Amino acid sequence: MIRFRDRGARGRHAGGMIDSFHTFSFGDYVDPRQMGFRSLRVLNEDRLVPSAGFPAHDHRDMEILTYVLEGELEHRDSLGNVARIRAGDVQLMTAGTGITHSEMNAGTESRAHFLQIWIIPDRLGLPSAYRQQSFPPRAQRNRWIAIAAPDGGDGVLALHQDACVFLARLDEGRRLRRDIAAGRGLWLQVVRGLVALDGTEMREGDGAAVEAQPAVEIIADTEVELLLLDLA
């Protein structure tokens, strides 16, 4: 069973400095029918003009992934971390017992474009932590690569949840299959391009929840970039 989430149905916060699309309820956008999928709670697509961003604010008891698509962000947090997150980089914060952080567009001429993904952790009160890893586009070519998983290791960020996060970049005409283990569900997000998911067209910004079937097949109608979450 596939449930599609059209890009045009997402919530939106648009201002002169920040333009954000919300796949699930977030901030002032509240839809009781769109409160997340399994442990995936937030999936936002954000764009910031130069020097704009999110000033210091607090989080707790959440795993927060940020994947930069264009430009770069400057990260600062209450743990003392100061970092630049560039296109192709993924940041993972364990908010745990509490963390204060800011994310600002570090560029002076170009906008920053990124995805923000919140995953509910498997337990509360974890020690707060910060990790960052780069995932070169060439490594994603026509295959899934893991960027976050429960055990981490070998360049994969360690996630406190029975969830795995993957990226892939497909050439036009390529096919990619993903098996689904019994009892698990997939969330597919089209980051760029045009694909067919089991025969249904999806474009940049579209998402889909997949459950109760053994596999899905993706066909790239253009060059595409995909985000996939495999969730218990």
XYZ file of C-alpha atoms in Angstrom:
232
model
C 0.000 0.000 0.000
C 1.332 3.407 -0.999
C 0.046 6.717 0.356
C 1.296 9.693 -1.603
C 1.951 13.139 -0.125
C 1.730 15.777 -2.857
C 4.265 18.595 -2.713
C 1.488 21.147 -3.215
C -0.417 19.936 -0.151
C 2.457 20.613 2.243
C 2.284 23.352 4.826
C 4.318 26.451 4.066
C 5.936 29.322 5.921
C 7.067 31.935 3.430
C 8.755 35.177 4.394
C 11.325 37.536 2.983
C 14.216 35.601 4.558
C 12.969 32.016 5.005
C 10.832 29.792 2.787
C 9.886 26.455 4.372
C 7.677 23.557 3.256
C 6.377 21.133 5.900
C 5.476 17.570 4.916
C 4.077 17.006 8.417
C 2.596 19.331 11.051
C 5.213 21.807 12.245
C 5.067 25.186 13.957
C 1.971 27.104 12.909
C 1.046 24.430 10.349
C -1.145 21.847 12.096
C -2.980 19.043 10.302
C -4.127 16.163 12.557
C -3.948 13.851 9.517
C -0.268 14.693 8.953
C 1.533 14.161 12.265
C 4.362 12.019 10.900
C 4.961 8.460 9.759
C 6.069 5.871 12.312
C 9.114 7.401 14.082
C 9.502 10.087 11.379
C 7.996 13.218 12.922
C 9.235 16.152 10.781
C 10.392 16.522 7.183
C 10.928 20.146 6.217
C 12.414 21.649 3.071
C 13.985 25.015 3.884
C 15.536 27.817 1.859
C 17.389 30.735 3.464
C 18.628 33.916 1.837
C 22.187 35.005 2.747
C 22.676 35.728 6.467
C 19.179 34.453 7.330
C 18.453 31.427 9.453
C 17.239 30.085 12.745
C 18.750 31.928 15.746
C 19.537 30.050 18.958
C 16.630 27.895 20.098
C 16.126 24.786 22.221
C 15.301 21.147 21.478
C 15.174 17.978 23.519
C 14.433 14.256 23.050
C 14.678 14.220 19.247
C 17.123 12.973 16.607
C 17.545 15.863 14.133
C 19.154 15.324 10.727
C 20.015 18.211 8.425
C 21.004 17.481 4.814
C 22.357 20.460 2.873
C 21.475 20.491 -0.835
C 22.832 23.909 -1.871
C 24.963 26.530 -0.177
C 26.211 26.112 3.368
C 25.046 26.558 6.948
C 26.921 27.696 10.028
C 26.022 25.630 13.101
C 26.586 26.681 16.717
C 25.355 24.881 19.812
C 25.462 24.837 23.606
C 27.887 21.883 23.535
C 30.520 24.222 22.106
C 30.345 22.970 18.525
C 30.889 25.435 15.677
C 30.739 23.904 12.200
C 30.158 24.640 8.530
C 27.712 22.267 6.828
C 28.171 22.338 3.071
C 26.260 20.809 0.164
C 26.452 17.035 0.502
C 27.003 17.172 4.273
C 24.646 15.648 6.828
C 24.449 16.835 10.420
C 22.925 14.697 13.182
C 22.029 16.193 16.544
C 20.834 14.088 19.433
C 18.849 16.708 21.333
C 18.449 14.314 24.260
C 18.442 16.059 27.641
C 18.486 19.426 25.875
C 20.531 21.395 23.361
C 20.474 25.015 22.210
C 21.598 25.604 18.634
C 21.448 27.991 15.695
C 21.608 27.328 11.946
C 22.391 30.306 9.704
C 23.112 30.681 6.005
C 26.886 31.082 5.959
C 26.993 32.357 2.368
C 27.078 36.027 1.419
C 25.694 35.663 -2.109
C 23.809 32.363 -2.473
C 20.827 30.880 -0.693
C 21.027 27.769 1.443
C 18.678 24.899 0.584
C 18.371 21.920 2.915
C 16.152 19.198 4.348
C 15.445 18.966 8.057
C 14.381 15.527 9.345
C 13.258 14.780 12.899
C 13.101 11.202 14.149
C 11.643 10.293 17.540
C 14.383 8.472 19.520
C 13.921 5.017 21.015
C 14.300 6.417 24.546
C 14.183 9.723 26.375
C 16.951 11.444 28.280
C 19.849 10.542 25.989
C 23.077 12.548 26.331
C 23.020 15.417 23.857
C 25.511 15.011 21.014
C 26.554 16.374 17.614
C 27.931 14.507 14.574
C 28.576 15.467 10.959
C 29.533 13.528 7.844
C 30.040 14.270 4.138
C 28.437 12.043 1.482
C 29.911 12.764 -1.983
C 27.406 12.586 -4.869
C 29.515 10.031 -6.755
C 29.079 7.519 -3.902
C 25.292 7.668 -4.349
C 25.288 6.959 -8.093
C 22.534 4.481 -8.998
C 22.475 2.811 -5.586
C 21.309 3.383 -2.047
C 23.926 4.546 0.427
C 23.230 4.605 4.166
C 23.767 7.952 5.887
C 22.303 7.081 9.313
C 21.528 3.772 11.014
C 21.203 2.362 14.551
C 24.741 0.951 14.664
C 26.449 3.708 12.654
C 30.038 2.906 11.727
C 32.047 3.089 8.483
C 31.052 6.698 7.809
C 27.397 6.139 8.734
C 25.940 8.349 11.458
C 24.685 6.487 14.559
C 20.950 6.969 15.101
C 19.076 6.229 18.348
C 16.116 4.517 16.675
C 15.352 1.391 14.635
C 15.505 3.451 11.463
C 17.870 3.664 8.516
C 18.229 6.692 6.254
C 19.486 6.378 2.664
C 20.337 8.620 -0.286
C 20.504 7.756 -3.990
C 21.158 9.624 -7.240
C 19.824 7.908 -10.349
C 20.702 8.540 -13.956
C 17.803 8.984 -16.347
C 16.241 5.618 -17.206
C 17.773 3.717 -14.289
C 15.703 1.449 -12.071
C 16.175 0.867 -8.375
C 14.323 -1.671 -6.251
C 13.915 -1.620 -2.495
C 12.756 -4.670 -0.551
C 10.600 -4.070 2.533
C 10.987 -6.396 5.522
C 7.815 -7.641 7.210
C 6.384 -5.117 9.626
C 8.489 -2.207 8.371
C 7.558 0.861 6.368
C 9.350 3.157 3.928
C 9.132 6.890 3.443
C 10.391 8.058 0.044
C 11.050 11.753 -0.592
C 11.935 13.066 -4.039
C 14.681 15.624 -3.532
C 15.234 16.467 -7.201
C 13.901 15.241 -10.519
C 11.048 13.066 -11.742
C 10.472 9.375 -10.961
C 7.820 6.681 -11.188
C 7.171 4.791 -7.935
C 5.458 1.516 -8.842
C 4.131 3.322 -11.921
C 2.960 6.567 -10.253
C 4.744 9.803 -11.124
C 6.490 11.750 -8.346
C 8.292 15.079 -8.603
C 10.616 17.148 -6.434
C 8.962 17.699 -3.042
C 6.588 14.729 -3.318
C 6.687 12.031 -0.656
C 5.181 8.579 -0.174
C 4.619 6.170 2.703
C 4.890 2.491 1.744
C 3.661 -0.367 3.952
C 2.291 -3.905 3.720
C 3.982 -4.866 0.466
C 7.241 -6.738 -0.167
C 9.080 -4.190 -2.327
C 8.885 -1.056 -4.454
C 10.458 -0.205 -7.800
C 11.633 3.270 -8.744
C 12.282 4.333 -12.345
C 14.087 7.616 -12.996
C 12.416 9.660 -15.735
C 15.142 12.307 -15.353
C 18.279 12.511 -13.269
C 16.960 12.295 -9.706
C 18.021 12.495 -6.086
C 16.096 10.519 -3.485
C 15.864 10.302 0.295
C 14.583 7.048 1.783
C 13.773 6.163 5.396
C 13.314 2.502 6.396
C 11.355 2.545 9.673
C 10.274 -0.049 12.244
